[in-house]
Amino acid sequence: MNHHVATCRAELVAVLTTLQSGTPEILTVQNGACLPAGALETEHSSLQRGVRHWVEELTGFRLGHVEQLYTFGDSVPAETERLVRISYMALTRDSGDQAGWRGWYQYFPWEDRRTEGSVALLKTIERALLEWAAHEEEKLDRCRVTFGLNGESWNDEAVLERYELLWEAGLVQESPYCSAGLGERPMLWDHRRILATAMSRLRAKIRYTPVVFELVPEEFTLLQLQQAMEALSGRLMHKQNFRRLVQNQDLVSETDRYESGVQGRPARLYRFRTDNSENCYLTGAKLPLGTFS
Amino acid sequence: MNHHVATCRAELVAVLTTLQSGTPEILTVQNGACLPAGALETEHSSLQRGVRHWVEELTGFRLGHVEQLYTFGDSVPAETERLVRISYMALTRDSGDQAGWRGWYQYFPWEDRRTEGSVALLKTIERALLEWAAHEEEKLDRCRVTFGLNGESWNDEAVLERYELLWEAGLVQESPYCSAGLGERPMLWDHRRILATAMSRLRAKIRYTPVVFELVPEEFTLLQLQQAMEALSGRLMHKQNFRRLVQNQDLVSETDRYESGVQGRPARLYRFRTDNSENCYLTGAKLPLGTFS
DNA sequence: ATACATTATGCTCAATAGGAGCATAATGTT
DNA sequence: AACATTATGCTCCTATTGAGCATAATGTAT
């Protein structure tokens, strides 16, 4: 058998996330149907620069910190030229005046467990999954672990695993076997998979590096910081313990200013301690996110 | 300015790791100078299958579990065609009778902190680094944090960060400014960077998933398991506490057999509990690896 | 002005996890 | 029989963390 080196095009895909009034949002194009993407060009001196170029071209947005996610490269039988899709994650504090921002949880409503409504959705999913798994022991086990059913705990980082399980079960709209879906917004191609990968990665990352601080204002109250963590992880946490941990970590420093114009006792404003920030990214910051049922 | 879609070749690089008599080893080609690699071909139906194909072709080895690491794509000014290099990590229990296995710590001797000798090497590195950093505050800080100097703790997962720092300081042989090196074995191109990435990833992974069990025999003593963790992380740990933690995690089950032919009281053999192994990979296993000075 | 709602912040208590080391058990060697 | 050597069980102490009570400081309704 002869072997032929494949010539390919490399496509660069970006998941740019921001926090807008308590919801994580991503920058999309084509009315929310896909992520900004474009081909690697000879003019791009590196992959990262290619990503920056395309996001700026398509949305006018200049990226800050960028991180590689995953490279997909399955061959499509019909096509002659090979496509390698390299995905990136980026964060930004201010969403600017761009259009095209969409909430994470429009695409993954079951990932937001902060509201009462989420319980109902999870019940629906549970019923549908159990019906799909029928009485196959192995499938049932996967459902239990992945969705935290039956006393198993919910792992907020398993976004991709949950999406893939729902795909297999024909419960998401991209699935070829899907009839109705779960009221979520779908995406073209595998872009929702890529978004899931980005969510997983970010949820993992906020636990042990101080990346949250790239998403909140320069000065913030501890409640705002907590709510940012909650929005990203999709779960509520204990207020007093959160304060304690953040303060013990020496990650923030007090200012002498307070929040104004709200109900109740005004909250003190804090800022991220930039003097040891460089270090934290390496040595770890351990923001708390405990476990729950 | 005109833009041109770049045609590229995709190269697949594999870091295959095994444990051989208490040392992590990788499979190499060209007398240890590089990692097995090859171009993505039209016949490969997926990137993973391409990796498997090349490793088998070059070394006769069939891969088990494979995981993607990172994709490199910087353009080389001189070349017309673009090269995208996609790297993978794989593990295997038995090294077979292949040649080409080399110890991790030949390439990264400073990453092995189990022996007394490592202290001397670290002293040498510390002196050289401090000389390089001179009195620049920022550089000194990086050195302290990255190499755990001056009371900072050693982060065993920061293999790549340490390599890059040494590269900048001209202390590793790949560096253009390097005069002598540190007695390590170099590699061609950026293959030592890729190895560093794999080591970082594996060291991170053994903490919260039960991957170690893919590197030890089916039946093992708790000391063997501990020494496997120590070999991979490059640091020694407390024996009794290790036992306690492993047993409390419900990861292993006793057999009724014992080790034979060694000094001292014979140790009981254990095996990995496969009944909930699937779950552990998702819910986490938390093997201990504490911190040390 | 006073009572009350609301949010921030300080503090306690109990359970658990993790680091360090002592004590005992079971083998081989001299 | 004494001793070296390794395995295994157990205790003590400390740090971390989950849960909730108590107090402080503001705005709002009466």
XYZ file of C-alpha atoms (C1' of nucleotides) in Angstrom:
646
model
C 0.000 0.000 0.000
C 1.246 3.436 -0.939
C 1.352 6.203 1.615
C 0.730 9.817 0.764
C 1.557 12.767 2.927
C -1.667 14.649 3.374
C -1.755 18.323 2.525
C -4.104 20.151 4.787
C -5.586 23.445 5.693
C -5.474 24.466 9.342
C -8.546 26.202 10.705
C -8.282 28.291 13.850
C -11.304 28.500 16.128
C -11.646 30.833 19.122
C -13.828 30.670 22.207
C -13.742 34.162 23.695
C -15.453 34.408 27.065
C -16.514 37.392 29.138
C -18.735 37.981 32.151
C -21.732 40.208 31.518
C -24.013 40.978 34.470
C -23.489 37.643 36.132
C -23.544 35.405 33.057
C -20.610 33.978 31.141
C -20.948 34.870 27.480
C -19.069 33.889 24.334
C -18.459 35.828 21.177
C -20.245 34.228 18.229
C -20.821 34.911 14.551
C -23.688 34.047 12.197
C -26.377 34.837 14.708
C -24.977 32.571 17.396
C -24.619 29.538 15.171
C -20.852 29.332 15.239
C -17.605 30.453 16.777
C -15.283 32.893 15.033
C -12.899 30.862 12.878
C -10.646 31.187 9.889
C -7.873 29.482 7.994
C -4.241 29.670 8.950
C -2.577 31.919 6.381
C 0.981 32.182 5.218
C 1.090 35.670 6.699
C 0.473 34.386 10.233
C 3.806 33.956 11.943
C 2.299 31.715 14.639
C -0.948 29.908 15.361
C -1.824 32.351 18.132
C -1.316 35.307 15.864
C -3.611 33.636 13.373
C -6.340 33.359 15.993
C -5.920 37.004 16.950
C -6.092 38.056 13.338
C -9.305 36.202 12.606
C -11.134 37.272 15.724
C -10.228 40.865 15.012
C -11.229 40.539 11.367
C -14.578 38.930 12.095
C -15.600 40.787 15.224
C -13.296 43.767 15.610
C -12.096 42.381 18.908
C -8.471 42.364 20.093
C -7.656 39.354 22.238
C -5.667 39.423 25.454
C -4.459 36.187 26.993
C -4.995 33.177 24.738
C -4.696 29.458 25.506
C -4.767 26.443 23.228
C -7.517 23.893 23.767
C -7.502 20.946 21.424
C -6.780 19.967 17.850
C -9.358 18.038 15.874
C -8.429 16.275 12.692
C -10.842 13.527 11.717
C -10.954 13.031 8.003
C -14.167 13.663 6.158
C -14.503 10.853 3.582
C -15.981 13.087 0.887
C -13.253 15.712 0.996
C -9.929 15.453 -0.733
C -8.088 18.056 1.292
C -7.556 17.476 4.962
C -8.827 19.904 7.617
C -7.061 20.302 10.948
C -9.073 22.391 13.381
C -7.098 23.996 16.200
C -9.195 25.552 18.973
C -8.286 28.310 21.412
C -9.742 29.842 24.536
C -9.448 33.524 25.443
C -10.805 35.797 28.155
C -11.735 39.449 28.225
C -12.934 41.803 30.905
C -15.057 44.131 28.800
C -17.261 42.970 25.999
C -16.982 46.295 24.182
C -19.881 47.272 21.957
C -19.716 44.203 19.773
C -22.830 42.305 18.899
C -22.771 38.516 18.879
C -22.351 37.784 22.571
C -24.412 34.806 23.745
C -24.728 33.248 27.180
C -23.005 29.919 27.900
C -26.169 28.498 29.310
C -28.241 29.105 26.215
C -26.144 26.361 24.674
C -25.820 24.286 27.831
C -28.801 25.027 30.111
C -28.180 21.927 32.222
C -24.760 23.282 33.182
C -26.263 26.142 35.206
C -27.242 24.766 38.571
C -27.691 28.073 40.345
C -31.407 28.439 39.799
C -34.410 26.478 40.945
C -35.394 25.863 37.342
C -32.297 23.752 36.793
C -33.695 21.056 39.045
C -36.688 20.569 36.755
C -34.479 20.340 33.655
C -32.243 17.804 35.316
C -35.284 15.699 36.189
C -36.314 15.732 32.532
C -32.833 14.727 31.447
C -32.689 12.001 34.057
C -35.926 10.452 32.830
C -34.831 10.588 29.194
C -31.415 9.142 29.983
C -32.802 6.276 32.017
C -35.148 5.417 29.209
C -32.238 5.418 26.771
C -29.993 3.366 29.027
C -32.887 0.952 29.499
C -31.448 -1.718 31.743
C -27.923 -1.839 30.420
C -25.741 -1.760 33.502
C -22.824 0.011 31.884
C -24.835 2.818 30.360
C -26.698 3.375 33.613
C -23.403 3.685 35.424
C -22.141 6.302 32.999
C -25.354 8.297 33.388
C -25.110 8.204 37.163
C -21.505 9.316 37.308
C -21.675 11.889 34.530
C -24.852 13.602 35.689
C -24.440 13.075 39.410
C -27.591 11.000 39.728
C -28.406 8.677 42.561
C -26.195 10.246 45.196
C -23.157 10.629 42.946
C -21.679 14.098 43.128
C -21.882 16.648 40.313
C -18.535 17.293 38.657
C -18.736 20.764 37.139
C -15.682 20.142 34.948
C -17.300 17.270 33.051
C -19.069 19.536 30.556
C -17.785 17.656 27.539
C -18.555 14.232 28.976
C -22.150 15.275 29.619
C -22.523 16.704 26.129
C -21.174 13.542 24.567
C -23.447 11.345 26.637
C -26.472 13.397 25.609
C -25.300 13.205 22.011
C -25.162 9.430 22.152
C -28.557 9.330 23.757
C -29.945 11.468 20.950
C -30.958 14.257 23.316
C -29.041 17.176 21.789
C -29.904 18.770 18.513
C -26.636 18.000 16.742
C -27.220 14.299 17.258
C -28.418 12.485 14.146
C -30.925 10.578 16.269
C -32.326 13.642 17.958
C -36.024 14.287 17.848
C -36.748 17.212 20.142
C -33.695 18.395 22.059
C -33.674 20.001 25.463
C -34.563 23.581 24.604
C -30.925 24.493 24.021
C -29.432 26.508 21.211
C -27.430 24.321 18.831
C -24.336 25.205 16.788
C -23.002 24.261 13.405
C -20.459 21.471 12.919
C -18.664 20.545 16.131
C -18.571 24.049 17.526
C -20.683 23.175 20.531
C -18.177 20.454 21.378
C -15.441 23.057 21.240
C -17.427 25.352 23.509
C -17.876 22.460 25.936
C -14.124 21.903 25.924
C -13.536 25.569 26.702
C -16.051 25.543 29.556
C -14.446 22.447 31.049
C -11.007 23.964 30.823
C -12.018 27.287 32.326
C -13.937 25.641 35.156
C -10.860 23.580 35.932
C -8.572 26.537 35.670
C -10.349 28.923 38.024
C -9.773 26.402 40.810
C -6.016 26.597 40.864
C -5.026 29.793 39.093
C -6.255 33.346 39.600
C -7.824 33.660 36.130
C -11.151 34.888 37.542
C -9.508 38.194 38.128
C -9.232 38.676 34.381
C -13.014 38.638 34.215
C -14.015 40.953 37.071
C -13.445 44.732 37.253
C -10.166 46.087 38.664
C -11.973 46.821 41.913
C -14.643 44.456 43.116
C -16.516 43.354 46.207
C -15.999 39.875 47.530
C -19.590 39.073 46.620
C -18.947 40.070 43.023
C -15.920 37.816 42.966
C -17.947 34.994 44.439
C -20.714 35.490 41.911
C -18.165 35.401 39.108
C -16.945 32.025 40.358
C -20.533 30.865 40.696
C -21.434 31.981 37.197
C -18.484 30.130 35.689
C -18.840 26.966 37.724
C -22.629 26.992 37.544
C -23.111 26.389 41.259
C -23.737 28.351 44.429
C -21.327 28.504 47.304
C -21.192 29.419 50.975
C -20.601 33.126 51.355
C -18.681 33.327 54.616
C -16.399 30.448 53.755
C -15.658 31.936 50.375
C -14.543 35.190 52.027
C -12.377 33.339 54.465
C -10.586 31.351 51.808
C -10.007 34.213 49.441
C -8.605 36.365 52.207
C -6.383 33.619 53.604
C -4.875 33.071 50.169
C -3.434 36.592 50.166
C -4.820 37.047 46.688
C -6.604 40.334 47.278
C -5.816 43.568 49.033
C -8.307 45.948 50.616
C -8.910 49.383 49.222
C -10.353 52.131 51.375
C -13.375 52.454 49.142
C -16.834 50.934 49.358
C -19.545 50.026 46.942
C -22.387 52.549 46.741
C -25.977 52.751 45.617
C -27.168 49.345 46.743
C -29.307 47.796 49.430
C -27.882 46.972 52.831
C -24.482 47.581 54.310
C -22.024 48.737 51.666
C -19.339 46.239 50.769
C -15.652 46.976 50.805
C -13.871 47.062 47.464
C -10.849 44.843 46.925
C -8.286 44.514 44.184
C -6.214 41.629 42.919
C -2.730 41.671 44.396
C -0.626 42.094 41.294
C 2.662 41.957 43.166
C 2.569 38.190 43.463
C 0.184 37.483 40.622
C 2.929 36.187 38.384
C 3.758 33.673 41.062
C 0.199 32.535 41.634
C -0.173 31.439 38.063
C 2.571 28.942 38.679
C 2.282 28.049 42.340
C -1.487 27.903 42.323
C -4.175 29.939 43.966
C -6.718 27.366 45.096
C -9.971 29.231 44.837
C -12.570 27.125 46.611
C -15.378 25.393 44.783
C -16.233 22.449 47.067
C -18.433 19.558 46.068
C -22.155 19.213 46.282
C -24.779 16.566 45.793
C -2.301 43.162 1.583
C -3.246 39.829 0.083
C -3.957 36.853 2.267
C -3.149 33.303 1.291
C -4.465 30.186 2.900
C -1.437 28.219 4.001
C -1.078 24.633 2.871
C 0.684 22.618 5.478
C 1.906 19.259 6.475
C 0.889 17.894 9.852
C 3.524 16.018 11.803
C 2.501 13.672 14.592
C 4.864 13.228 17.523
C 4.475 10.652 20.288
C 5.819 10.530 23.830
C 5.402 6.926 24.937
C 6.217 6.376 28.595
C 6.771 3.212 30.593
C 8.193 2.326 33.989
C 11.266 0.144 33.922
C 12.747 -0.923 37.248
C 11.812 2.253 39.032
C 12.595 4.762 36.288
C 10.193 6.374 33.838
C 11.444 5.803 30.306
C 10.408 7.067 26.902
C 10.613 5.419 23.546
C 13.069 7.261 21.273
C 14.551 6.899 17.827
C 17.903 7.928 16.346
C 19.885 6.895 19.359
C 17.839 8.935 21.789
C 18.012 12.160 19.829
C 14.325 12.397 18.971
C 10.835 11.160 19.552
C 9.045 8.902 17.075
C 7.257 11.138 14.583
C 5.818 11.094 11.113
C 3.602 12.977 8.728
C -0.164 12.747 8.731
C -1.119 10.770 5.647
C -4.276 10.643 3.627
C -4.723 7.048 4.724
C -5.010 8.007 8.391
C -8.663 8.327 9.264
C -7.895 10.299 12.414
C -4.953 12.003 14.081
C -4.786 9.325 16.753
C -4.670 6.578 14.194
C -1.843 8.427 12.507
C 0.135 8.452 15.737
C -0.461 4.746 16.248
C 0.625 4.012 12.715
C 3.905 5.887 12.980
C 4.904 4.520 16.338
C 4.234 0.999 15.098
C 6.119 1.639 11.874
C 9.161 3.146 13.549
C 9.384 1.001 16.645
C 7.069 -1.970 16.194
C 5.073 -0.867 19.198
C 1.258 -0.907 19.456
C -0.085 1.936 21.564
C -2.819 1.602 24.189
C -4.393 4.716 25.640
C -3.344 7.906 23.858
C -3.862 11.542 24.843
C -3.260 14.732 22.932
C -0.762 17.195 24.341
C -0.224 20.350 22.338
C -0.027 21.628 18.776
C 2.936 23.696 17.688
C 2.807 25.747 14.533
C 5.364 28.525 14.434
C 6.419 29.329 10.923
C 10.004 28.873 9.938
C 10.934 31.865 7.772
C 13.071 29.868 5.374
C 10.449 27.266 4.543
C 7.666 27.724 2.070
C 5.384 24.983 3.321
C 3.937 25.232 6.761
C 4.498 22.566 9.438
C 1.972 21.896 12.167
C 3.318 19.582 14.843
C 0.724 17.760 16.935
C 2.076 15.955 19.990
C 0.620 13.001 21.877
C 1.270 11.187 25.121
C 0.811 7.450 25.613
C 1.463 4.941 28.368
C 2.376 1.293 28.360
C 2.893 -1.301 31.028
C 5.512 -3.451 29.334
C 8.323 -2.094 27.257
C 8.537 -5.240 25.162
C 11.930 -6.060 23.681
C 12.283 -2.818 21.772
C 15.462 -0.866 21.849
C 15.368 2.903 22.161
C 14.060 3.318 25.684
C 15.730 6.160 27.581
C 15.145 7.405 31.105
C 13.270 10.683 31.649
C 15.967 11.941 33.917
C 18.761 11.579 31.402
C 17.064 14.472 29.637
C 15.942 16.271 32.800
C 18.273 15.287 35.658
C 17.119 18.206 37.820
C 13.584 16.818 37.778
C 14.571 13.773 39.838
C 14.673 14.835 43.454
C 14.705 11.378 44.988
C 18.448 11.041 45.344
C 21.051 12.847 47.359
C 22.889 13.779 44.188
C 20.005 15.953 43.073
C 20.765 18.411 45.843
C 24.210 19.076 44.422
C 22.840 19.589 40.912
C 20.225 21.987 42.176
C 22.917 23.978 43.952
C 24.851 24.246 40.685
C 21.721 25.385 38.866
C 20.898 27.879 41.587
C 24.305 29.486 41.343
C 24.165 29.676 37.556
C 20.645 31.084 37.585
C 21.435 33.743 40.152
C 24.405 34.810 38.098
C 22.197 35.052 35.025
C 19.447 36.942 36.828
C 22.107 39.287 38.219
C 20.121 41.764 40.228
C 17.025 42.019 38.070
C 14.155 41.703 40.516
C 11.740 40.107 38.083
C 14.109 37.431 36.879
C 15.107 36.576 40.417
C 11.461 36.134 41.311
C 10.895 33.753 38.432
C 13.916 31.706 39.440
C 12.755 31.470 43.024
C 9.236 30.378 42.177
C 10.112 28.066 39.311
C 12.928 26.240 41.058
C 11.587 26.442 44.593
C 14.537 28.437 45.861
C 14.597 30.506 48.998
C 11.819 28.739 50.858
C 9.441 28.586 47.897
C 8.013 25.118 47.401
C 8.934 22.841 44.509
C 6.116 22.377 42.020
C 6.735 19.050 40.317
C 4.321 19.879 37.509
C 6.328 22.878 36.321
C 8.694 20.829 34.169
C 8.169 22.969 31.098
C 8.523 26.254 32.973
C 11.843 25.125 34.394
C 13.097 24.000 30.999
C 12.133 27.304 29.430
C 13.807 29.276 32.182
C 16.990 27.271 31.766
C 16.757 27.797 28.026
C 16.548 31.555 28.455
C 19.434 31.476 30.854
C 21.505 29.581 28.292
C 21.952 26.588 30.575
C 20.501 23.841 28.391
C 22.174 22.517 25.296
C 19.440 23.482 22.843
C 19.828 27.115 23.806
C 21.745 29.192 21.267
C 23.608 30.877 24.099
C 24.587 27.662 25.811
C 28.207 26.979 26.591
C 28.360 23.848 28.707
C 24.942 22.557 29.706
C 24.088 20.646 32.844
C 25.209 17.163 31.907
C 21.840 16.340 30.368
C 21.125 14.591 27.113
C 19.753 16.987 24.497
C 17.274 16.322 21.688
C 16.819 17.582 18.178
C 14.428 20.425 17.307
C 11.900 21.090 20.038
C 11.505 17.471 21.063
C 12.786 18.063 24.565
C 10.115 20.742 24.989
C 7.542 18.172 23.956
C 8.914 15.672 26.444
C 8.721 18.336 29.144
C 5.081 18.928 28.253
C 4.355 15.221 28.536
C 6.082 14.964 31.912
C 4.120 17.945 33.230
C 0.868 16.485 32.016
C 1.512 13.049 33.438
C 2.642 14.418 36.794
C -0.553 16.445 36.960
C -2.672 13.539 35.877
C -1.498 10.938 38.378
C -2.777 13.210 41.143
C -6.434 13.048 40.270
C -6.923 10.040 38.034
C -5.821 6.448 38.513
C -3.437 6.421 35.516
C -0.534 5.047 37.588
C -2.242 1.701 37.466
C -1.578 1.555 33.738
C 2.130 1.569 34.505
C 2.418 -0.996 37.296
C 1.838 -4.773 36.992
C -1.651 -6.205 37.444
C -0.689 -7.243 40.956
C 1.575 -5.024 42.989
C 2.623 -4.237 46.520
C 1.759 -0.871 47.998
C 5.460 -0.040 48.065
C 5.717 -0.721 44.337
C 2.774 1.574 43.755
C 4.355 4.234 45.914
C 7.668 3.928 44.109
C 5.871 4.303 40.792
C 4.352 7.570 41.996
C 7.731 8.654 43.311
C 9.487 7.832 40.046
C 6.974 9.841 38.042
C 6.791 12.823 40.368
C 10.488 12.751 41.120
C 10.041 13.027 44.871
C 9.904 10.771 47.894
C 6.876 10.395 50.095
C 5.875 9.155 53.531
C 5.234 5.434 53.411
C 2.591 4.977 56.083
C 0.569 7.967 54.958
C 0.670 6.781 51.379
C -0.804 3.438 52.435
C -3.528 5.135 54.408
C -4.582 7.358 51.566
C -4.558 4.699 48.894
C -6.591 2.351 51.045
C -9.108 5.002 52.073
C -9.736 5.841 48.426
C -11.103 2.353 47.769
C -8.911 2.179 44.705
C -7.285 -1.170 45.412
C -8.434 -4.543 46.632
C -6.391 -7.104 48.541
C -5.441 -10.396 47.038
C -4.546 -13.369 49.208
C -1.054 -13.527 47.763
C 2.228 -12.071 48.942
C 5.465 -10.972 47.366
C 8.275 -13.490 47.619
C 12.041 -13.641 47.401
C 12.890 -10.367 49.075
C 14.302 -9.103 52.325
C 12.095 -8.571 55.346
C 8.430 -9.281 55.917
C 6.691 -10.186 52.646
C 4.275 -7.571 51.356
C 0.690 -8.262 50.427
C -0.210 -7.999 46.745
C -3.038 -5.711 45.701
C -4.853 -5.096 42.460
C -6.586 -2.084 40.991
C -10.325 -2.214 41.569
C -11.613 -2.334 38.020
C -15.259 -2.315 39.047
C -15.274 1.413 39.674
C -12.262 2.323 37.575
C -14.380 3.828 34.836
C -15.867 6.125 37.446
C -12.563 7.162 38.962
C -11.349 8.546 35.669
C -14.192 11.012 35.812
C -14.839 11.575 39.488
C -11.179 11.670 40.412
C -8.975 9.495 42.511
C -6.788 11.919 44.461
C -3.533 10.042 44.841
C -1.449 11.957 47.356
C 1.696 13.810 46.431
C 1.940 16.531 49.105
C 4.285 19.465 48.943
C 7.831 19.743 50.057
C 10.408 22.409 50.489
C -37.413 59.009 64.993
C -38.202 53.959 65.051
C -38.814 49.385 63.408
C -37.471 46.494 59.913
C -35.443 44.569 55.689
C -31.119 43.724 53.617
C -26.485 42.958 52.911
C -21.600 42.621 54.898
C -18.552 40.798 57.989
C -16.704 38.315 62.170
C -16.611 34.199 64.736
C -17.406 29.337 66.550
C -17.863 24.380 66.206
C -17.331 19.993 64.402
C -15.633 16.871 60.917
C -11.973 15.645 57.956
C -7.562 15.362 55.697
C -2.789 15.255 55.948
C 2.127 15.382 57.917
C 5.232 13.065 61.181
C 6.675 9.413 63.815
C 6.307 5.343 67.247
C 5.207 0.462 67.864
C 4.510 -4.115 66.457
C 4.596 -8.043 63.003
C 6.765 -11.188 59.907
C 10.291 -12.552 57.286
C 15.651 -13.679 56.175
C 20.645 -13.700 57.885
C 24.466 -14.366 61.032
C 19.013 -16.760 69.394
C 20.111 -12.087 68.148
C 19.631 -8.944 64.631
C 18.666 -6.605 60.194
C 14.991 -5.513 57.248
C 10.660 -4.577 55.468
C 5.412 -4.372 56.204
C 1.685 -2.772 58.606
C -1.159 -0.652 62.360
C -1.917 3.251 65.205
C -1.632 7.907 67.534
C -0.965 12.801 67.784
C -1.128 17.229 66.035
C -2.365 20.724 62.754
C -4.546 22.795 58.764
C -8.561 22.878 55.919
C -13.241 23.161 55.209
C -18.453 22.808 55.674
C -22.271 24.826 58.251
C -24.410 28.194 60.723
C -24.996 31.889 64.452
C -24.170 36.678 65.749
C -23.207 41.373 64.970
C -22.509 45.604 61.971
C -23.892 49.036 58.766
C -26.688 50.661 55.487
C -31.617 51.957 53.163
C -36.826 52.076 53.575
C -41.399 52.084 55.438
C -44.255 53.914 59.066
